[in-house]
XYZ file of C-alpha atoms in Angstrom:
556
model
C -9.888 2.986 -14.855
C -10.828 3.975 -18.607
C -12.938 6.803 -18.236
C -9.959 8.930 -15.456
C -7.411 7.747 -18.417
C -9.286 8.654 -21.454
C -10.434 11.963 -19.743
C -6.699 12.575 -18.794
C -5.190 12.172 -21.999
C -8.521 14.357 -24.124
C -7.505 17.154 -21.505
C -4.183 17.149 -22.097
C -4.165 16.935 -25.879
C -6.941 19.529 -26.018
C -4.749 21.559 -23.896
C -2.040 21.233 -26.357
C -4.237 22.107 -29.315
C -4.287 18.683 -30.968
C -6.630 15.848 -31.603
C -6.083 12.903 -29.153
C -5.014 9.587 -30.390
C -6.335 6.831 -27.673
C -7.353 3.814 -29.593
C -4.684 2.120 -27.658
C -6.065 2.832 -24.259
C -9.786 1.857 -24.971
C -9.925 -0.636 -27.650
C -11.390 -3.976 -26.294
C -8.242 -6.491 -25.789
C -8.465 -9.051 -28.319
C -7.695 -12.666 -27.947
C -4.385 -13.615 -27.064
C -2.139 -15.669 -29.336
C 0.527 -16.296 -27.023
C 0.284 -17.817 -23.382
C 2.727 -18.878 -20.985
C 1.752 -20.338 -18.019
C 2.604 -21.583 -14.424
C 1.162 -22.964 -11.378
C 1.998 -22.734 -7.453
C 0.911 -24.629 -4.443
C -0.484 -22.425 -1.519
C -0.198 -22.604 1.859
C -3.310 -22.044 2.701
C -6.675 -20.539 1.164
C -8.315 -18.694 4.108
C -6.428 -19.271 6.645
C -7.445 -19.532 10.222
C -6.725 -16.067 12.278
C -4.531 -17.395 14.687
C -0.446 -17.015 15.407
C -0.114 -14.035 12.694
C -1.586 -11.056 11.751
C -4.243 -13.000 8.652
C -2.936 -15.834 9.986
C 0.015 -15.498 7.063
C 3.147 -16.950 8.842
C 7.002 -17.104 7.722
C 7.107 -17.955 4.295
C 3.590 -18.622 3.757
C 1.874 -18.113 0.344
C -2.138 -17.566 0.759
C -5.147 -16.539 -0.880
C -7.629 -14.693 1.013
C -11.414 -14.950 -0.856
C -14.420 -12.613 0.107
C -15.408 -15.827 2.587
C -12.119 -14.759 4.724
C -13.629 -11.063 5.251
C -13.162 -7.489 4.163
C -9.389 -7.530 4.920
C -6.930 -9.485 4.629
C -5.607 -8.484 7.810
C -1.877 -8.914 7.484
C 1.409 -7.019 8.716
C 3.811 -4.932 6.722
C 6.180 -7.726 6.604
C 5.251 -9.172 2.838
C 3.407 -8.440 -0.327
C 0.343 -9.074 -1.912
C -1.211 -9.294 -5.014
C -4.978 -8.262 -5.644
C -6.885 -9.972 -8.072
C -10.633 -8.838 -10.092
C -12.022 -11.012 -12.437
C -9.660 -13.283 -13.007
C -6.914 -10.513 -13.722
C -4.026 -9.283 -11.591
C -4.895 -5.379 -11.074
C -2.340 -4.356 -8.399
C 0.801 -5.765 -6.713
C 2.245 -4.515 -3.216
C 1.431 -3.761 0.068
C -0.415 -5.597 2.725
C -3.516 -5.558 4.637
C -5.445 -5.302 1.375
C -9.073 -5.127 0.635
C -10.294 -8.472 -0.518
C -12.512 -7.876 -3.630
C -15.804 -9.214 -3.865
C -15.292 -10.600 -7.858
C -12.018 -11.793 -6.981
C -9.074 -12.640 -4.434
C -5.835 -11.656 -2.780
C -2.626 -13.626 -2.990
C -0.308 -12.874 -0.024
C 3.089 -13.596 0.955
C 5.665 -13.394 4.057
C 9.695 -13.852 3.432
C 10.601 -15.960 0.397
C 6.571 -16.210 -0.378
C 6.816 -12.399 -0.582
C 9.355 -12.632 -2.728
C 7.651 -15.142 -5.080
C 4.661 -12.704 -5.676
C 7.440 -9.554 -6.610
C 9.007 -11.760 -9.318
C 6.408 -13.858 -10.658
C 3.053 -11.635 -10.724
C 2.460 -8.277 -12.531
C -0.558 -6.596 -13.207
C -2.862 -8.081 -16.404
C -1.505 -11.564 -15.985
C -4.322 -14.194 -15.847
C -5.030 -16.059 -12.353
C -7.514 -18.269 -11.112
C -7.698 -21.028 -7.802
C -8.475 -24.495 -8.212
C -8.262 -25.525 -4.787
C -4.693 -24.996 -2.959
C -3.238 -24.343 -6.337
C -2.760 -20.911 -8.369
C -2.681 -20.985 -11.681
C -1.587 -18.217 -13.715
C -0.453 -16.782 -17.451
C 1.220 -14.223 -18.845
C -0.058 -12.873 -22.468
C 0.717 -10.400 -24.752
C -2.137 -8.594 -23.280
C -0.733 -8.656 -19.914
C 1.913 -6.244 -21.512
C -0.876 -3.499 -22.360
C -2.803 -3.997 -19.503
C 0.235 -3.025 -17.619
C 1.037 -0.318 -20.089
C -2.311 1.041 -19.905
C -2.262 0.964 -15.691
C 1.406 2.283 -16.214
C -0.018 5.258 -18.088
C -2.794 6.271 -16.076
C -0.218 6.807 -12.927
C 1.662 9.110 -15.685
C -1.146 11.212 -16.416
C -2.099 11.327 -12.851
C 1.005 12.667 -12.325
C 0.748 15.262 -14.907
C -2.221 16.572 -13.118
C -1.270 16.813 -10.259
C 1.612 18.675 -10.927
C 4.531 15.894 -10.188
C 5.311 15.702 -13.798
C 5.521 18.944 -16.276
C 6.784 17.659 -19.326
C 3.613 17.409 -21.522
C 5.274 16.877 -24.742
C 7.071 13.807 -23.901
C 3.575 12.511 -23.161
C 2.364 13.244 -26.549
C 5.467 11.832 -28.185
C 4.995 8.567 -25.957
C 1.296 8.771 -27.221
C 2.670 8.667 -31.141
C 5.375 6.082 -30.488
C 3.046 3.296 -28.347
C 0.151 3.771 -30.654
C 2.177 2.562 -33.553
C 3.190 -0.304 -31.615
C -0.333 -1.436 -30.599
C -1.134 -1.426 -34.157
C 1.588 -3.146 -35.088
C 0.988 -5.618 -32.150
C -2.534 -6.098 -33.622
C -1.409 -6.535 -37.243
C 0.869 -9.124 -35.916
C -1.876 -11.061 -33.788
C -4.111 -10.927 -37.789
C -1.300 -12.789 -39.086
C -0.778 -15.051 -35.800
C 2.795 -13.674 -35.787
C 3.867 -14.738 -32.101
C 7.361 -13.521 -31.820
C 6.365 -9.731 -33.246
C 3.464 -9.424 -31.405
C 5.513 -10.045 -27.958
C 8.085 -7.804 -29.167
C 5.694 -4.733 -29.867
C 3.733 -5.683 -26.351
C 6.858 -5.353 -24.442
C 8.251 -2.331 -26.629
C 4.915 -0.754 -25.537
C 5.394 -1.768 -21.815
C 8.810 -0.695 -22.093
C 8.040 2.882 -23.092
C 5.188 3.479 -20.434
C 7.696 2.405 -17.931
C 10.530 4.766 -18.712
C 7.987 7.782 -19.058
C 6.707 6.734 -16.010
C 10.224 6.495 -14.138
C 11.143 10.228 -15.807
C 7.786 11.532 -13.965
C 10.063 11.419 -11.062
C 12.305 14.731 -11.034
C 15.712 14.553 -9.957
C 16.320 16.759 -6.803
C 19.487 19.421 -6.344
C 21.944 18.663 -3.238
C 20.310 15.134 -2.427
C 21.942 12.595 -0.921
C 21.940 9.128 -3.022
C 23.645 6.566 -1.132
C 24.107 3.217 -1.513
C 25.481 0.479 0.645
C 27.639 -2.262 -0.746
C 29.240 -5.181 0.381
C 32.558 -5.224 -2.411
C 32.112 -8.618 -4.375
C 35.293 -6.936 -6.823
C 38.501 -9.336 -6.685
C 40.350 -6.985 -8.389
C 41.191 -3.235 -8.585
C 39.952 -2.986 -12.243
C 36.753 -4.591 -11.094
C 36.700 -2.146 -8.374
C 36.938 0.876 -10.427
C 33.865 -0.506 -12.817
C 31.534 -0.951 -10.288
C 32.366 2.881 -9.135
C 31.748 4.149 -12.677
C 28.166 1.842 -12.580
C 27.522 3.336 -9.783
C 28.142 6.701 -10.842
C 26.124 6.109 -14.321
C 23.033 5.275 -12.012
C 23.283 8.431 -10.516
C 24.418 7.643 -6.909
C 26.747 10.134 -5.223
C 27.629 8.294 -2.140
C 29.045 4.566 -1.419
C 28.808 3.089 2.076
C 31.574 0.180 1.466
C 31.024 -2.439 4.541
C 34.359 -1.699 5.536
C 34.709 -3.479 9.156
C 32.637 -6.655 9.537
C 32.356 -10.097 10.748
C 36.063 -9.681 12.410
C 37.515 -8.316 9.604
C 38.462 -5.108 7.593
C 38.455 -4.320 3.747
C 41.985 -2.448 4.106
C 45.120 -3.645 5.438
C 46.857 -2.803 8.673
C 43.506 -1.910 10.303
C 44.202 -3.237 13.852
C 46.321 -5.936 15.197
C 43.119 -7.739 15.959
C 41.671 -7.164 13.237
C 43.022 -9.058 9.922
C 42.316 -7.787 6.072
C 39.632 -10.111 4.291
C 41.745 -12.726 2.228
C 39.918 -11.459 -1.208
C 41.319 -8.043 -0.510
C 45.131 -9.142 0.165
C 47.654 -7.629 -1.882
C 45.393 -4.387 -2.704
C 43.766 -1.928 -0.906
C 40.201 -0.981 -1.624
C 39.498 1.680 0.707
C 42.247 3.646 -1.127
C 40.988 3.034 -4.632
C 37.527 3.952 -3.197
C 38.683 7.326 -2.490
C 40.558 7.930 -5.197
C 38.115 7.113 -7.680
C 35.252 8.385 -6.512
C 36.915 11.897 -6.189
C 36.759 11.602 -9.944
C 33.056 11.422 -10.202
C 32.174 13.967 -7.304
C 31.035 10.861 -4.850
C 31.419 10.376 -1.122
C 32.907 7.340 0.279
C 31.711 6.925 3.665
C 32.726 3.644 5.866
C 29.974 1.513 6.890
C 31.494 0.011 10.182
C 29.869 -2.852 12.309
C 30.409 -2.073 15.740
C 29.173 -4.793 18.759
C 28.524 -7.423 16.201
C 31.453 -9.268 15.140
C 30.666 -12.421 12.768
C 30.039 -15.867 13.473
C 31.763 -18.805 15.142
C 34.952 -18.124 12.739
C 35.689 -14.576 13.253
C 39.085 -13.928 14.238
C 37.724 -11.507 16.876
C 35.770 -14.305 18.586
C 38.885 -16.638 18.383
C 41.513 -13.835 19.715
C 38.997 -12.577 22.464
C 36.494 -14.954 23.353
C 36.535 -13.047 26.835
C 35.318 -9.987 25.212
C 32.573 -12.070 23.919
C 28.900 -11.343 25.445
C 26.724 -13.689 26.561
C 23.295 -14.554 26.421
C 20.829 -15.032 29.207
C 20.322 -18.696 28.257
C 24.082 -19.556 28.732
C 25.673 -19.434 25.046
C 27.818 -16.883 23.393
C 25.858 -17.106 20.063
C 22.251 -15.499 19.249
C 19.265 -17.688 18.921
C 16.895 -14.614 17.614
C 19.498 -13.668 15.113
C 20.971 -17.261 14.509
C 24.733 -17.760 14.912
C 25.420 -13.794 15.496
C 28.103 -13.173 18.046
C 28.380 -9.840 19.494
C 31.054 -7.815 21.701
C 29.894 -6.732 25.345
C 29.328 -3.386 25.059
C 29.788 -2.538 28.652
C 33.682 -3.805 28.525
C 35.893 -0.252 28.637
C 38.676 -2.473 26.089
C 35.821 -3.234 23.544
C 35.302 0.446 23.514
C 38.556 0.913 23.165
C 39.543 -1.308 20.635
C 37.254 0.126 18.523
C 38.026 3.941 18.749
C 41.454 3.016 17.908
C 40.215 1.330 14.526
C 38.396 4.129 13.819
C 40.870 6.504 14.771
C 43.870 4.594 12.430
C 41.123 4.587 9.734
C 40.428 8.373 10.071
C 44.100 9.066 10.000
C 44.873 7.343 6.817
C 41.970 7.931 4.686
C 40.137 11.303 3.936
C 36.586 10.662 4.842
C 33.273 13.135 5.310
C 31.818 10.794 7.424
C 31.880 7.680 9.488
C 28.903 5.308 10.011
C 28.118 2.922 12.635
C 26.174 0.200 12.203
C 25.127 -2.717 14.962
C 25.465 0.047 17.375
C 23.526 -1.987 19.300
C 22.833 -5.037 21.521
C 21.698 -8.193 20.044
C 17.685 -8.391 19.854
C 16.821 -8.814 23.586
C 13.077 -10.530 22.926
C 11.999 -12.357 24.481
C 13.442 -11.411 27.726
C 14.817 -15.017 28.527
C 16.889 -15.117 25.557
C 18.310 -11.388 26.545
C 21.736 -10.042 26.074
C 24.262 -9.311 27.880
C 24.567 -11.892 30.792
C 28.394 -12.403 30.819
C 30.206 -12.559 34.248
C 31.323 -8.933 33.581
C 28.379 -7.486 33.855
C 27.086 -9.521 35.813
C 29.888 -8.497 38.479
C 29.671 -4.759 37.537
C 25.767 -4.701 37.744
C 26.056 -6.254 41.106
C 28.757 -3.623 42.042
C 26.639 -0.840 41.038
C 23.658 -1.650 41.074
C 23.468 -4.348 44.125
C 21.372 -7.032 42.409
C 22.168 -10.151 39.860
C 21.038 -9.814 36.713
C 20.356 -13.361 36.687
C 18.119 -13.494 39.330
C 15.840 -10.444 38.200
C 12.950 -10.646 35.753
C 10.154 -8.004 33.999
C 8.081 -8.755 37.099
C 10.913 -7.235 39.210
C 9.874 -4.235 37.845
C 12.593 -1.369 39.302
C 15.442 -3.426 38.945
C 14.531 -4.460 35.245
C 14.284 -0.761 34.625
C 17.638 -0.434 35.895
C 19.288 -3.230 33.698
C 17.291 -1.932 30.884
C 19.046 1.803 31.570
C 22.535 0.012 32.113
C 22.382 -1.643 28.469
C 21.252 1.529 26.730
C 23.231 3.565 28.599
C 26.403 1.489 27.757
C 25.524 2.085 24.224
C 25.212 6.092 24.370
C 28.327 6.086 26.172
C 30.342 4.530 23.453
C 28.513 6.774 20.808
C 29.717 9.876 22.650
C 33.092 8.401 22.999
C 33.068 8.526 19.262
C 31.717 11.489 18.772
C 34.506 12.919 21.336
C 37.206 11.207 19.329
C 35.738 13.308 15.963
C 35.683 16.359 18.051
C 39.262 16.263 19.472
C 41.165 14.724 16.474
C 39.064 14.656 13.189
C 36.790 17.673 13.220
C 36.103 17.730 9.269
C 34.610 13.945 9.734
C 30.835 13.718 10.273
C 29.165 11.009 12.290
C 26.220 9.002 11.159
C 24.319 6.199 12.876
C 22.020 3.264 11.146
C 18.959 2.693 13.548
C 15.814 0.551 13.449
C 13.207 3.198 12.332
C 10.727 2.682 15.381
C 12.628 5.007 18.554
C 10.539 2.796 21.341
C 11.150 -0.595 19.457
C 14.917 0.271 19.063
C 15.375 1.218 22.530
C 13.247 -1.704 24.030
C 14.481 -4.348 22.010
C 18.234 -3.625 20.951
C 18.482 -0.731 23.975
C 19.411 1.550 20.865
C 18.415 4.772 22.325
C 18.845 7.008 19.197
C 16.025 9.870 19.871
C 18.806 10.774 23.023
C 21.751 10.683 20.971
C 19.546 13.058 18.537
C 18.724 15.385 21.301
C 22.204 15.101 22.697
C 23.465 16.643 19.574
C 25.814 13.313 19.322
C 25.498 12.402 15.747
C 25.508 14.459 12.583
C 23.074 12.083 10.359
C 20.569 8.953 11.062
C 20.126 6.327 8.502
C 16.788 4.680 9.373
C 16.558 1.085 8.149
C 12.977 0.978 6.472
C 13.051 -1.892 4.671
C 9.544 -2.743 3.585
C 7.189 -3.811 0.425
C 4.769 -1.340 1.632
C 4.868 2.363 1.027
C 2.687 3.465 3.932
C 5.401 1.866 6.607
C 8.394 3.736 4.771
C 5.728 6.800 5.245
C 5.379 6.291 8.653
C 8.965 5.802 8.968
C 9.984 8.892 7.635
C 7.463 10.935 9.883
C 8.617 9.618 12.906
C 12.065 10.209 11.548
C 11.492 14.001 10.681
C 9.265 14.224 14.300
C 12.436 13.387 16.091
C 15.167 15.139 14.555
C 12.783 18.450 14.533
C 14.708 21.867 15.770
C 18.375 20.003 14.578
C 20.290 19.914 12.210
C 20.602 16.099 12.317
C 20.589 15.064 8.246
C 17.654 12.625 7.874
C 18.452 9.652 5.710
C 15.822 7.063 4.501
C 17.726 3.662 4.051
C 15.178 1.467 1.717
C 15.302 -2.132 0.736
C 15.545 -3.074 -2.618
C 17.143 -6.333 -1.770
C 13.719 -7.384 -0.828
C 13.168 -7.601 -4.501
C 10.160 -5.345 -5.152
C 9.322 -3.668 -8.254
C 11.452 -0.584 -9.666
C 8.182 1.287 -9.566
C 7.797 1.061 -5.619
C 11.491 1.629 -5.282
C 10.913 5.154 -7.120
C 7.585 5.487 -5.276
C 9.601 5.062 -2.169
C 12.138 7.753 -2.761
C 9.391 10.152 -3.778
C 7.399 9.533 -0.079
C 11.123 9.993 1.690
C 11.283 13.325 -0.436
C 7.642 14.493 0.929
C 8.420 13.616 4.288
C 11.555 16.007 4.038
C 14.431 13.707 4.082
C 17.670 14.919 2.556
C 18.132 11.878 0.796
C 17.735 7.955 0.601
C 20.624 5.247 0.886
C 19.665 1.885 -0.371
C 20.597 -1.366 0.685
C 22.015 -2.967 -1.254
C 23.883 -1.822 -4.486
C 24.924 -5.796 -4.712
C 21.231 -6.321 -4.988
C 19.998 -3.998 -7.277
C 18.559 -5.243 -10.480
C 19.196 -3.971 -13.660
C 15.281 -2.874 -13.962
C 15.911 -0.842 -10.464
C 19.216 0.769 -11.884
C 17.166 1.914 -14.946
C 14.517 3.267 -13.243
C 16.965 5.641 -10.950
C 18.611 6.840 -14.070
C 15.267 7.924 -15.952
C 13.945 8.843 -12.745
C 15.185 10.390 -9.259
C 18.584 10.106 -9.714
C 19.170 11.476 -13.547
C 21.327 14.442 -14.001
C 19.429 17.549 -13.492
């Protein structure tokens, strides 16, 4: 790292006709005078390779040492920190190479979030049996800053960053910070040493963020579940979004058996927290002031939990799972309307039509435009009386009497379910083409079209081919940049040759670091996406918002 970093700095400063000042990046680190320590119990060290990839199960926090093998073998659903010679050298990704001079800390679900929130490059870390001991010192900030600066220089050398003057200005400021930190250490001034260490890191991060250039005519959306209690609070939230460079708001509009606006449908009451005012109308008016789009995010067949008004008012429309209950096991407590019922489609179409007549909206977005997760097959959906009778009448077999072993019948049953969803998408498209030609249709989908079809009967590849949708938003929520890259590439291939917009949905709600968010935005761009949509605004940290404002979402 040091050789490449110094070489990059030297070449840059020689090219700019000045003498490089590099002592802050090559000076041996002094003994720390500050130390904030912590510990964490691990689920396992070198777990058995059974049950889950790499032996890492749900919520597991595990350590992999060289005794485990060359790679951790984990899947994309988690995050990892690599430790070499007692120092964290990277955070993020999965299936990491296990260093001979260190180990890997790996987590899934809540443990993944713990890694993201607690382990940083430059931290001191060691294993004591099944206990992880870690510590932050002022040197942690220096190591992070050096690594971040190295990435800046790499981006400059490859042409991704073009502002050489910003690098020169940074060098002068950060050298002063480093000198002040060293002086504070000599004087044993812990607070001052920490202040300059954090300032040095803050400068390097902002420089790195600024190396991600903004792009013209790019979709920069956020999904959001409104939590504002008054019109004034909502207006302030919209301004905060605009200040962050966001140009499209996708409010959760119809969900859990409610709507956020009044008089949506006789069966669809307004959410109680919005009684007496209309958040949708305020968003339309306020967003117009900032040049932002409002795209209602509407949940279709998923209708909430047991207390949903729709579950209570229309129990005969609620689908049934093969195990006999009306609630999902694989999606705990979820209730769905049966997608095969014509009256369900009529209800949803009427609701969409009424909304579009009332508000000037450029696009409507359909979410949960699918069946409930139906794997394993014996917990699948939907096996209600209507479906049993309808399939018996049309296909001449009882859906409760077949299994995947009955290949011909099972294929027909799967096609029946997928066709029900596709037919509804076609009906929405017909509604828009007939009465709301100015309104586009978008869908939120599982990124993998094969999995989407097999597990949830969501055949979005066919919707694209049949020109039934205007935009596809893939939900590529992962710590792992390679997963996002693969998902975006798949989307690109499927929409190739069409006018369908490609939007990559990213998951900062998972708690990954700001630089990961920017890197995933850049990956989406490189794969040809027309923009990104972040899930969700409520979950964006101040640090992530700062990264967007200094980086790819800043004004041109």
